[in-house]
Amino acid sequence: MGLTSRSLEWVLIATAVVCVALTAWLWPRFAGRGVRAWLGRLGSLAVTQCAMVAALALVVNAQFQFYGSWDELLGRGDDAPAALSDLPGGGAAGPAVRSGALVEPAPPQGLDRVHGLPGGPRERTGAVESVRILGRRSQVATPAYVYLPPQYFQRQYARQRFPVIVAVSGYPGGSFLLAQHLRVPQTAGELIRRGTVQPTVIVMVRPTIAPPRDTQCVDVPGGPRAETYFAEDLPEALTHHYRVGRDPSAWGVMGYSSGGTCALQMALRHPRVYSAAAALSPDYRVVNDPTTGDLFGGGPAGDRRRREHDLMWRLRNLPQPEVSVLVASSRQGESDYGATRSFLAAVRPPLRAQSIILDRGSHNFRTWRRELPTALRWMSGQLTFPQDVEHR
């Protein structure tokens, strides 16, 4: 049974209920003072507690999709096939997957649990696909949802390339949280329908490429190459499979929490890939913690990598890139408000920065949903559409 399957949920819930009932029924038999009675009481409590915790953890994981499979939970990520050197040609009018492509169809990955997704003819409502995106250099495969606007399927747009936003979740969440709780495709679809956001392809991914480790969009020495995946592999895969622009002016990246940190890192470190970044409640530097392990390595090279992932250090010591960034925080309720003000104060041309500052807002989806429409409208104003025209 799959980690997020309904049948496994019901099995564990039923097991927990049975354990509680057995503990209540057998408790009088463990009322003595001997060793067997003590072991019986301790054993029944331990089994019942484990069953209840396992059932609760499974229900919470099914709701928030922290881990989508047993392999993810156990750290056994899929490796991209080694024979991915020959790239298929781009420009197909539809999103059908071709053999050997860097974008592959995937099971729902929780997509069937998301409420409010587009329904009906694709040329009227758009569509959301569940895929795996393979990294040719990083040699990993990560799950993703891809939102395609109605115009992507309409005949009059069949030869045009669309702007693309890479939306990155916080850790340890994934595409499901972006769709179900942040409501990225639902919000974007409504704004596109109203005409306040231009037709845009949105790719929803998680910030780690080696779960359960939090790779923080960093190339770890001797380990996962998360930065390579986001800066090289992901754009390559998408431009060869979908009709999206190839120039940086068509590419933006956004995220919340650690996904927002990733978005800023990508734009400031790779301005020739992403021309705009929107970060909701980000951190402004990447640090080691128990979920990341050692991201930078030791010695002078490790110190240099650590400094270069400190955005305040970059703004003060390196030329500022010609990109646009949007940062969001709250005066009350967010711990990053002071750091956000310092970041904005350090911005100099050609870097351009704007902000969303709420009076109150905590580090949660309720706050980020308030900020999302403004962030999407801002991002739409930064990206170019149509990027170019397909020649056939």
PDB file of N, CA, C and O in Angstrom, residues 147 149 151 162-166 187-202 248-254 275-278 324-326 354 371-387:
ATOM      1  N   TYR A 147       1.023  23.743 -13.967  1.00  0.00           N
ATOM      2  CA  TYR A 147      -0.212  24.422 -14.359  1.00  0.00           C
ATOM      3  C   TYR A 147      -0.031  25.028 -15.744  1.00  0.00           C
ATOM      4  O   TYR A 147       0.929  25.777 -15.991  1.00  0.00           O
ATOM      5  N   PRO A 149      -2.069  27.325 -18.533  1.00  0.00           N
ATOM      6  CA  PRO A 149      -3.237  28.197 -18.649  1.00  0.00           C
ATOM      7  C   PRO A 149      -4.084  27.816 -19.860  1.00  0.00           C
ATOM      8  O   PRO A 149      -3.619  27.113 -20.769  1.00  0.00           O
ATOM      9  N   GLN A 151      -4.886  29.425 -22.437  1.00  0.00           N
ATOM     10  CA  GLN A 151      -4.317  29.892 -23.698  1.00  0.00           C
ATOM     11  C   GLN A 151      -3.284  28.908 -24.268  1.00  0.00           C
ATOM     12  O   GLN A 151      -3.059  28.875 -25.485  1.00  0.00           O
ATOM     13  N   PHE A 162       5.367  30.718 -23.669  1.00  0.00           N
ATOM     14  CA  PHE A 162       4.769  31.372 -22.512  1.00  0.00           C
ATOM     15  C   PHE A 162       5.829  31.662 -21.448  1.00  0.00           C
ATOM     16  O   PHE A 162       6.832  30.944 -21.340  1.00  0.00           O
ATOM     17  N   PRO A 163       5.596  32.699 -20.630  1.00  0.00           N
ATOM     18  CA  PRO A 163       6.454  32.881 -19.457  1.00  0.00           C
ATOM     19  C   PRO A 163       6.224  31.739 -18.477  1.00  0.00           C
ATOM     20  O   PRO A 163       5.176  31.079 -18.497  1.00  0.00           O
ATOM     21  N   VAL A 164       7.187  31.505 -17.623  1.00  0.00           N
ATOM     22  CA  VAL A 164       7.097  30.400 -16.674  1.00  0.00           C
ATOM     23  C   VAL A 164       7.539  30.877 -15.297  1.00  0.00           C
ATOM     24  O   VAL A 164       8.497  31.628 -15.157  1.00  0.00           O
ATOM     25  N   ILE A 165       6.784  30.446 -14.287  1.00  0.00           N
ATOM     26  CA  ILE A 165       7.134  30.705 -12.887  1.00  0.00           C
ATOM     27  C   ILE A 165       7.426  29.364 -12.231  1.00  0.00           C
ATOM     28  O   ILE A 165       6.607  28.446 -12.285  1.00  0.00           O
ATOM     29  N   VAL A 166       8.587  29.245 -11.614  1.00  0.00           N
ATOM     30  CA  VAL A 166       8.909  28.081 -10.809  1.00  0.00           C
ATOM     31  C   VAL A 166       8.509  28.410  -9.377  1.00  0.00           C
ATOM     32  O   VAL A 166       9.075  29.314  -8.756  1.00  0.00           O
ATOM     33  N   THR A 187      -5.492  30.293  -7.749  1.00  0.00           N
ATOM     34  CA  THR A 187      -5.369  31.753  -7.722  1.00  0.00           C
ATOM     35  C   THR A 187      -4.883  32.284  -9.065  1.00  0.00           C
ATOM     36  O   THR A 187      -5.416  33.271  -9.591  1.00  0.00           O
ATOM     37  N   ALA A 188      -3.872  31.633  -9.634  1.00  0.00           N
ATOM     38  CA  ALA A 188      -3.364  32.073 -10.929  1.00  0.00           C
ATOM     39  C   ALA A 188      -4.433  31.966 -12.002  1.00  0.00           C
ATOM     40  O   ALA A 188      -4.580  32.870 -12.838  1.00  0.00           O
ATOM     41  N   GLY A 189      -5.206  30.865 -12.001  1.00  0.00           N
ATOM     42  CA  GLY A 189      -6.257  30.706 -12.999  1.00  0.00           C
ATOM     43  C   GLY A 189      -7.291  31.804 -12.924  1.00  0.00           C
ATOM     44  O   GLY A 189      -7.743  32.327 -13.960  1.00  0.00           O
ATOM     45  N   GLU A 190      -7.673  32.186 -11.704  1.00  0.00           N
ATOM     46  CA  GLU A 190      -8.657  33.249 -11.545  1.00  0.00           C
ATOM     47  C   GLU A 190      -8.101  34.595 -12.008  1.00  0.00           C
ATOM     48  O   GLU A 190      -8.795  35.376 -12.682  1.00  0.00           O
ATOM     49  N   LEU A 191      -6.843  34.881 -11.682  1.00  0.00           N
ATOM     50  CA  LEU A 191      -6.243  36.156 -12.089  1.00  0.00           C
ATOM     51  C   LEU A 191      -6.045  36.218 -13.599  1.00  0.00           C
ATOM     52  O   LEU A 191      -6.211  37.278 -14.211  1.00  0.00           O
ATOM     53  N   ILE A 192      -5.705  35.086 -14.210  1.00  0.00           N
ATOM     54  CA  ILE A 192      -5.576  35.050 -15.677  1.00  0.00           C
ATOM     55  C   ILE A 192      -6.944  35.248 -16.316  1.00  0.00           C
ATOM     56  O   ILE A 192      -7.086  35.968 -17.320  1.00  0.00           O
ATOM     57  N   ARG A 193      -7.970  34.629 -15.746  1.00  0.00           N
ATOM     58  CA  ARG A 193      -9.327  34.791 -16.282  1.00  0.00           C
ATOM     59  C   ARG A 193      -9.763  36.250 -16.227  1.00  0.00           C
ATOM     60  O   ARG A 193     -10.411  36.757 -17.154  1.00  0.00           O
ATOM     61  N   ARG A 194      -9.403  36.948 -15.161  1.00  0.00           N
ATOM     62  CA  ARG A 194      -9.768  38.356 -15.016  1.00  0.00           C
ATOM     63  C   ARG A 194      -8.918  39.272 -15.893  1.00  0.00           C
ATOM     64  O   ARG A 194      -9.243  40.447 -16.070  1.00  0.00           O
ATOM     65  N   GLY A 195      -7.787  38.766 -16.391  1.00  0.00           N
ATOM     66  CA  GLY A 195      -6.905  39.582 -17.199  1.00  0.00           C
ATOM     67  C   GLY A 195      -5.904  40.396 -16.412  1.00  0.00           C
ATOM     68  O   GLY A 195      -5.213  41.254 -16.975  1.00  0.00           O
ATOM     69  N   THR A 196      -5.767  40.140 -15.102  1.00  0.00           N
ATOM     70  CA  THR A 196      -4.802  40.889 -14.296  1.00  0.00           C
ATOM     71  C   THR A 196      -3.443  40.209 -14.241  1.00  0.00           C
ATOM     72  O   THR A 196      -2.479  40.798 -13.754  1.00  0.00           O
ATOM     73  N   VAL A 197      -3.366  38.974 -14.715  1.00  0.00           N
ATOM     74  CA  VAL A 197      -2.098  38.250 -14.849  1.00  0.00           C
ATOM     75  C   VAL A 197      -2.053  37.666 -16.256  1.00  0.00           C
ATOM     76  O   VAL A 197      -3.050  37.123 -16.743  1.00  0.00           O
ATOM     77  N   GLN A 198      -0.922  37.802 -16.939  1.00  0.00           N
ATOM     78  CA  GLN A 198      -0.805  37.266 -18.286  1.00  0.00           C
ATOM     79  C   GLN A 198      -0.738  35.737 -18.245  1.00  0.00           C
ATOM     80  O   GLN A 198      -0.372  35.153 -17.216  1.00  0.00           O
ATOM     81  N   PRO A 199      -1.107  35.070 -19.327  1.00  0.00           N
ATOM     82  CA  PRO A 199      -1.044  33.606 -19.344  1.00  0.00           C
ATOM     83  C   PRO A 199       0.369  33.125 -19.025  1.00  0.00           C
ATOM     84  O   PRO A 199       1.332  33.550 -19.666  1.00  0.00           O
ATOM     85  N   THR A 200       0.474  32.262 -18.025  1.00  0.00           N
ATOM     86  CA  THR A 200       1.772  31.840 -17.518  1.00  0.00           C
ATOM     87  C   THR A 200       1.744  30.369 -17.159  1.00  0.00           C
ATOM     88  O   THR A 200       0.768  29.881 -16.581  1.00  0.00           O
ATOM     89  N   VAL A 201       2.802  29.667 -17.485  1.00  0.00           N
ATOM     90  CA  VAL A 201       2.989  28.286 -17.038  1.00  0.00           C
ATOM     91  C   VAL A 201       3.624  28.327 -15.654  1.00  0.00           C
ATOM     92  O   VAL A 201       4.592  29.059 -15.432  1.00  0.00           O
ATOM     93  N   ILE A 202       3.074  27.566 -14.718  1.00  0.00           N
ATOM     94  CA  ILE A 202       3.598  27.550 -13.350  1.00  0.00           C
ATOM     95  C   ILE A 202       3.998  26.120 -12.988  1.00  0.00           C
ATOM     96  O   ILE A 202       3.180  25.204 -13.071  1.00  0.00           O
ATOM     97  N   PRO A 248      15.939  34.694 -20.164  1.00  0.00           N
ATOM     98  CA  PRO A 248      15.674  34.949 -18.745  1.00  0.00           C
ATOM     99  C   PRO A 248      14.489  35.871 -18.492  1.00  0.00           C
ATOM    100  O   PRO A 248      13.850  35.785 -17.441  1.00  0.00           O
ATOM    101  N   SER A 249      14.178  36.749 -19.440  1.00  0.00           N
ATOM    102  CA  SER A 249      13.059  37.673 -19.237  1.00  0.00           C
ATOM    103  C   SER A 249      11.711  36.964 -19.165  1.00  0.00           C
ATOM    104  O   SER A 249      10.708  37.576 -18.785  1.00  0.00           O
ATOM    105  N   ALA A 250      11.667  35.682 -19.514  1.00  0.00           N
ATOM    106  CA  ALA A 250      10.430  34.914 -19.410  1.00  0.00           C
ATOM    107  C   ALA A 250      10.395  34.036 -18.173  1.00  0.00           C
ATOM    108  O   ALA A 250       9.408  33.339 -17.949  1.00  0.00           O
ATOM    109  N   TRP A 251      11.443  34.079 -17.345  1.00  0.00           N
ATOM    110  CA  TRP A 251      11.561  33.142 -16.232  1.00  0.00           C
ATOM    111  C   TRP A 251      11.565  33.865 -14.892  1.00  0.00           C
ATOM    112  O   TRP A 251      12.354  34.784 -14.659  1.00  0.00           O
ATOM    113  N   GLY A 252      10.665  33.396 -14.006  1.00  0.00           N
ATOM    114  CA  GLY A 252      10.631  33.886 -12.641  1.00  0.00           C
ATOM    115  C   GLY A 252      10.572  32.722 -11.675  1.00  0.00           C
ATOM    116  O   GLY A 252      10.183  31.609 -12.029  1.00  0.00           O
ATOM    117  N   VAL A 253      10.939  32.969 -10.430  1.00  0.00           N
ATOM    118  CA  VAL A 253      10.909  31.938  -9.395  1.00  0.00           C
ATOM    119  C   VAL A 253      10.322  32.557  -8.134  1.00  0.00           C
ATOM    120  O   VAL A 253      10.617  33.709  -7.795  1.00  0.00           O
ATOM    121  N   MET A 254       9.443  31.818  -7.466  1.00  0.00           N
ATOM    122  CA  MET A 254       8.838  32.326  -6.248  1.00  0.00           C
ATOM    123  C   MET A 254       8.690  31.193  -5.249  1.00  0.00           C
ATOM    124  O   MET A 254       8.743  30.013  -5.607  1.00  0.00           O
ATOM    125  N   SER A 275      14.999  36.097 -14.126  1.00  0.00           N
ATOM    126  CA  SER A 275      15.072  37.557 -14.109  1.00  0.00           C
ATOM    127  C   SER A 275      14.266  38.168 -12.967  1.00  0.00           C
ATOM    128  O   SER A 275      14.370  39.369 -12.720  1.00  0.00           O
ATOM    129  N   ALA A 276      13.463  37.350 -12.259  1.00  0.00           N
ATOM    130  CA  ALA A 276      12.628  37.885 -11.179  1.00  0.00           C
ATOM    131  C   ALA A 276      12.422  36.813 -10.124  1.00  0.00           C
ATOM    132  O   ALA A 276      12.370  35.614 -10.426  1.00  0.00           O
ATOM    133  N   ALA A 277      12.296  37.265  -8.874  1.00  0.00           N
ATOM    134  CA  ALA A 277      12.043  36.347  -7.761  1.00  0.00           C
ATOM    135  C   ALA A 277      11.092  37.001  -6.779  1.00  0.00           C
ATOM    136  O   ALA A 277      11.228  38.188  -6.470  1.00  0.00           O
ATOM    137  N   ALA A 278      10.131  36.228  -6.290  1.00  0.00           N
ATOM    138  CA  ALA A 278       9.213  36.683  -5.246  1.00  0.00           C
ATOM    139  C   ALA A 278       9.353  35.735  -4.063  1.00  0.00           C
ATOM    140  O   ALA A 278       9.193  34.521  -4.217  1.00  0.00           O
ATOM    141  N   SER A 324      14.870  41.631 -10.714  1.00  0.00           N
ATOM    142  CA  SER A 324      13.859  42.233  -9.850  1.00  0.00           C
ATOM    143  C   SER A 324      13.463  41.227  -8.777  1.00  0.00           C
ATOM    144  O   SER A 324      13.274  40.048  -9.069  1.00  0.00           O
ATOM    145  N   VAL A 325      13.335  41.700  -7.539  1.00  0.00           N
ATOM    146  CA  VAL A 325      12.932  40.824  -6.446  1.00  0.00           C
ATOM    147  C   VAL A 325      11.794  41.471  -5.671  1.00  0.00           C
ATOM    148  O   VAL A 325      11.698  42.700  -5.567  1.00  0.00           O
ATOM    149  N   LEU A 326      10.933  40.620  -5.145  1.00  0.00           N
ATOM    150  CA  LEU A 326       9.849  41.033  -4.265  1.00  0.00           C
ATOM    151  C   LEU A 326       9.962  40.213  -2.992  1.00  0.00           C
ATOM    152  O   LEU A 326      10.056  38.981  -3.052  1.00  0.00           O
ATOM    153  N   GLN A 354      11.074  45.373  -4.431  1.00  0.00           N
ATOM    154  CA  GLN A 354       9.831  45.878  -3.859  1.00  0.00           C
ATOM    155  C   GLN A 354       9.421  44.941  -2.724  1.00  0.00           C
ATOM    156  O   GLN A 354       9.996  43.848  -2.558  1.00  0.00           O
ATOM    157  N   GLU A 371      -0.789  37.185   0.531  1.00  0.00           N
ATOM    158  CA  GLU A 371       0.274  37.824  -0.258  1.00  0.00           C
ATOM    159  C   GLU A 371       0.351  37.301  -1.687  1.00  0.00           C
ATOM    160  O   GLU A 371       0.862  37.992  -2.577  1.00  0.00           O
ATOM    161  N   LEU A 372      -0.161  36.087  -1.916  1.00  0.00           N
ATOM    162  CA  LEU A 372       0.021  35.444  -3.210  1.00  0.00           C
ATOM    163  C   LEU A 372      -0.545  36.233  -4.391  1.00  0.00           C
ATOM    164  O   LEU A 372       0.153  36.390  -5.410  1.00  0.00           O
ATOM    165  N   PRO A 373      -1.795  36.725  -4.366  1.00  0.00           N
ATOM    166  CA  PRO A 373      -2.299  37.452  -5.546  1.00  0.00           C
ATOM    167  C   PRO A 373      -1.433  38.653  -5.928  1.00  0.00           C
ATOM    168  O   PRO A 373      -1.150  38.871  -7.115  1.00  0.00           O
ATOM    169  N   THR A 374      -0.988  39.404  -4.914  1.00  0.00           N
ATOM    170  CA  THR A 374      -0.119  40.545  -5.201  1.00  0.00           C
ATOM    171  C   THR A 374       1.202  40.086  -5.794  1.00  0.00           C
ATOM    172  O   THR A 374       1.723  40.696  -6.737  1.00  0.00           O
ATOM    173  N   ALA A 375       1.746  38.985  -5.254  1.00  0.00           N
ATOM    174  CA  ALA A 375       3.012  38.469  -5.771  1.00  0.00           C
ATOM    175  C   ALA A 375       2.873  37.998  -7.213  1.00  0.00           C
ATOM    176  O   ALA A 375       3.763  38.237  -8.044  1.00  0.00           O
ATOM    177  N   LEU A 376       1.769  37.338  -7.540  1.00  0.00           N
ATOM    178  CA  LEU A 376       1.561  36.871  -8.914  1.00  0.00           C
ATOM    179  C   LEU A 376       1.377  38.047  -9.877  1.00  0.00           C
ATOM    180  O   LEU A 376       1.909  38.026 -10.998  1.00  0.00           O
ATOM    181  N   ARG A 377       0.636  39.069  -9.464  1.00  0.00           N
ATOM    182  CA  ARG A 377       0.478  40.246 -10.333  1.00  0.00           C
ATOM    183  C   ARG A 377       1.813  40.940 -10.543  1.00  0.00           C
ATOM    184  O   ARG A 377       2.136  41.384 -11.655  1.00  0.00           O
ATOM    185  N   TRP A 378       2.600  41.050  -9.473  1.00  0.00           N
ATOM    186  CA  TRP A 378       3.927  41.671  -9.605  1.00  0.00           C
ATOM    187  C   TRP A 378       4.794  40.861 -10.560  1.00  0.00           C
ATOM    188  O   TRP A 378       5.447  41.421 -11.448  1.00  0.00           O
ATOM    189  N   MET A 379       4.802  39.534 -10.373  1.00  0.00           N
ATOM    190  CA  MET A 379       5.624  38.682 -11.228  1.00  0.00           C
ATOM    191  C   MET A 379       5.202  38.793 -12.688  1.00  0.00           C
ATOM    192  O   MET A 379       6.036  38.833 -13.597  1.00  0.00           O
ATOM    193  N   SER A 380       3.902  38.872 -12.922  1.00  0.00           N
ATOM    194  CA  SER A 380       3.403  38.992 -14.281  1.00  0.00           C
ATOM    195  C   SER A 380       3.933  40.250 -14.954  1.00  0.00           C
ATOM    196  O   SER A 380       4.214  40.264 -16.160  1.00  0.00           O
ATOM    197  N   GLY A 381       4.090  41.306 -14.174  1.00  0.00           N
ATOM    198  CA  GLY A 381       4.609  42.555 -14.723  1.00  0.00           C
ATOM    199  C   GLY A 381       6.091  42.515 -15.046  1.00  0.00           C
ATOM    200  O   GLY A 381       6.598  43.387 -15.766  1.00  0.00           O
ATOM    201  N   GLN A 382       6.815  41.510 -14.527  1.00  0.00           N
ATOM    202  CA  GLN A 382       8.250  41.420 -14.763  1.00  0.00           C
ATOM    203  C   GLN A 382       8.601  40.543 -15.964  1.00  0.00           C
ATOM    204  O   GLN A 382       9.676  40.688 -16.538  1.00  0.00           O
ATOM    205  N   LEU A 383       7.697  39.627 -16.332  1.00  0.00           N
ATOM    206  CA  LEU A 383       8.019  38.615 -17.336  1.00  0.00           C
ATOM    207  C   LEU A 383       7.461  38.994 -18.704  1.00  0.00           C
ATOM    208  O   LEU A 383       6.425  39.651 -18.806  1.00  0.00           O
ATOM    209  N   THR A 384       8.137  38.543 -19.749  1.00  0.00           N
ATOM    210  CA  THR A 384       7.790  38.891 -21.121  1.00  0.00           C
ATOM    211  C   THR A 384       6.916  37.812 -21.742  1.00  0.00           C
ATOM    212  O   THR A 384       7.231  36.629 -21.667  1.00  0.00           O
ATOM    213  N   PHE A 385       5.818  38.233 -22.366  1.00  0.00           N
ATOM    214  CA  PHE A 385       4.957  37.316 -23.121  1.00  0.00           C
ATOM    215  C   PHE A 385       4.395  38.060 -24.336  1.00  0.00           C
ATOM    216  O   PHE A 385       3.954  39.198 -24.217  1.00  0.00           O
ATOM    217  N   PRO A 386       4.364  37.401 -25.526  1.00  0.00           N
ATOM    218  CA  PRO A 386       5.003  36.102 -25.786  1.00  0.00           C
ATOM    219  C   PRO A 386       6.507  36.259 -25.892  1.00  0.00           C
ATOM    220  O   PRO A 386       7.009  37.315 -26.307  1.00  0.00           O
ATOM    221  N   GLN A 387       7.238  35.198 -25.504  1.00  0.00           N
ATOM    222  CA  GLN A 387       8.695  35.250 -25.553  1.00  0.00           C
ATOM    223  C   GLN A 387       9.209  35.227 -26.991  1.00  0.00           C
ATOM    224  O   GLN A 387      10.034  36.014 -27.382  1.00  0.00           O
TER     225      GLN A 387
END
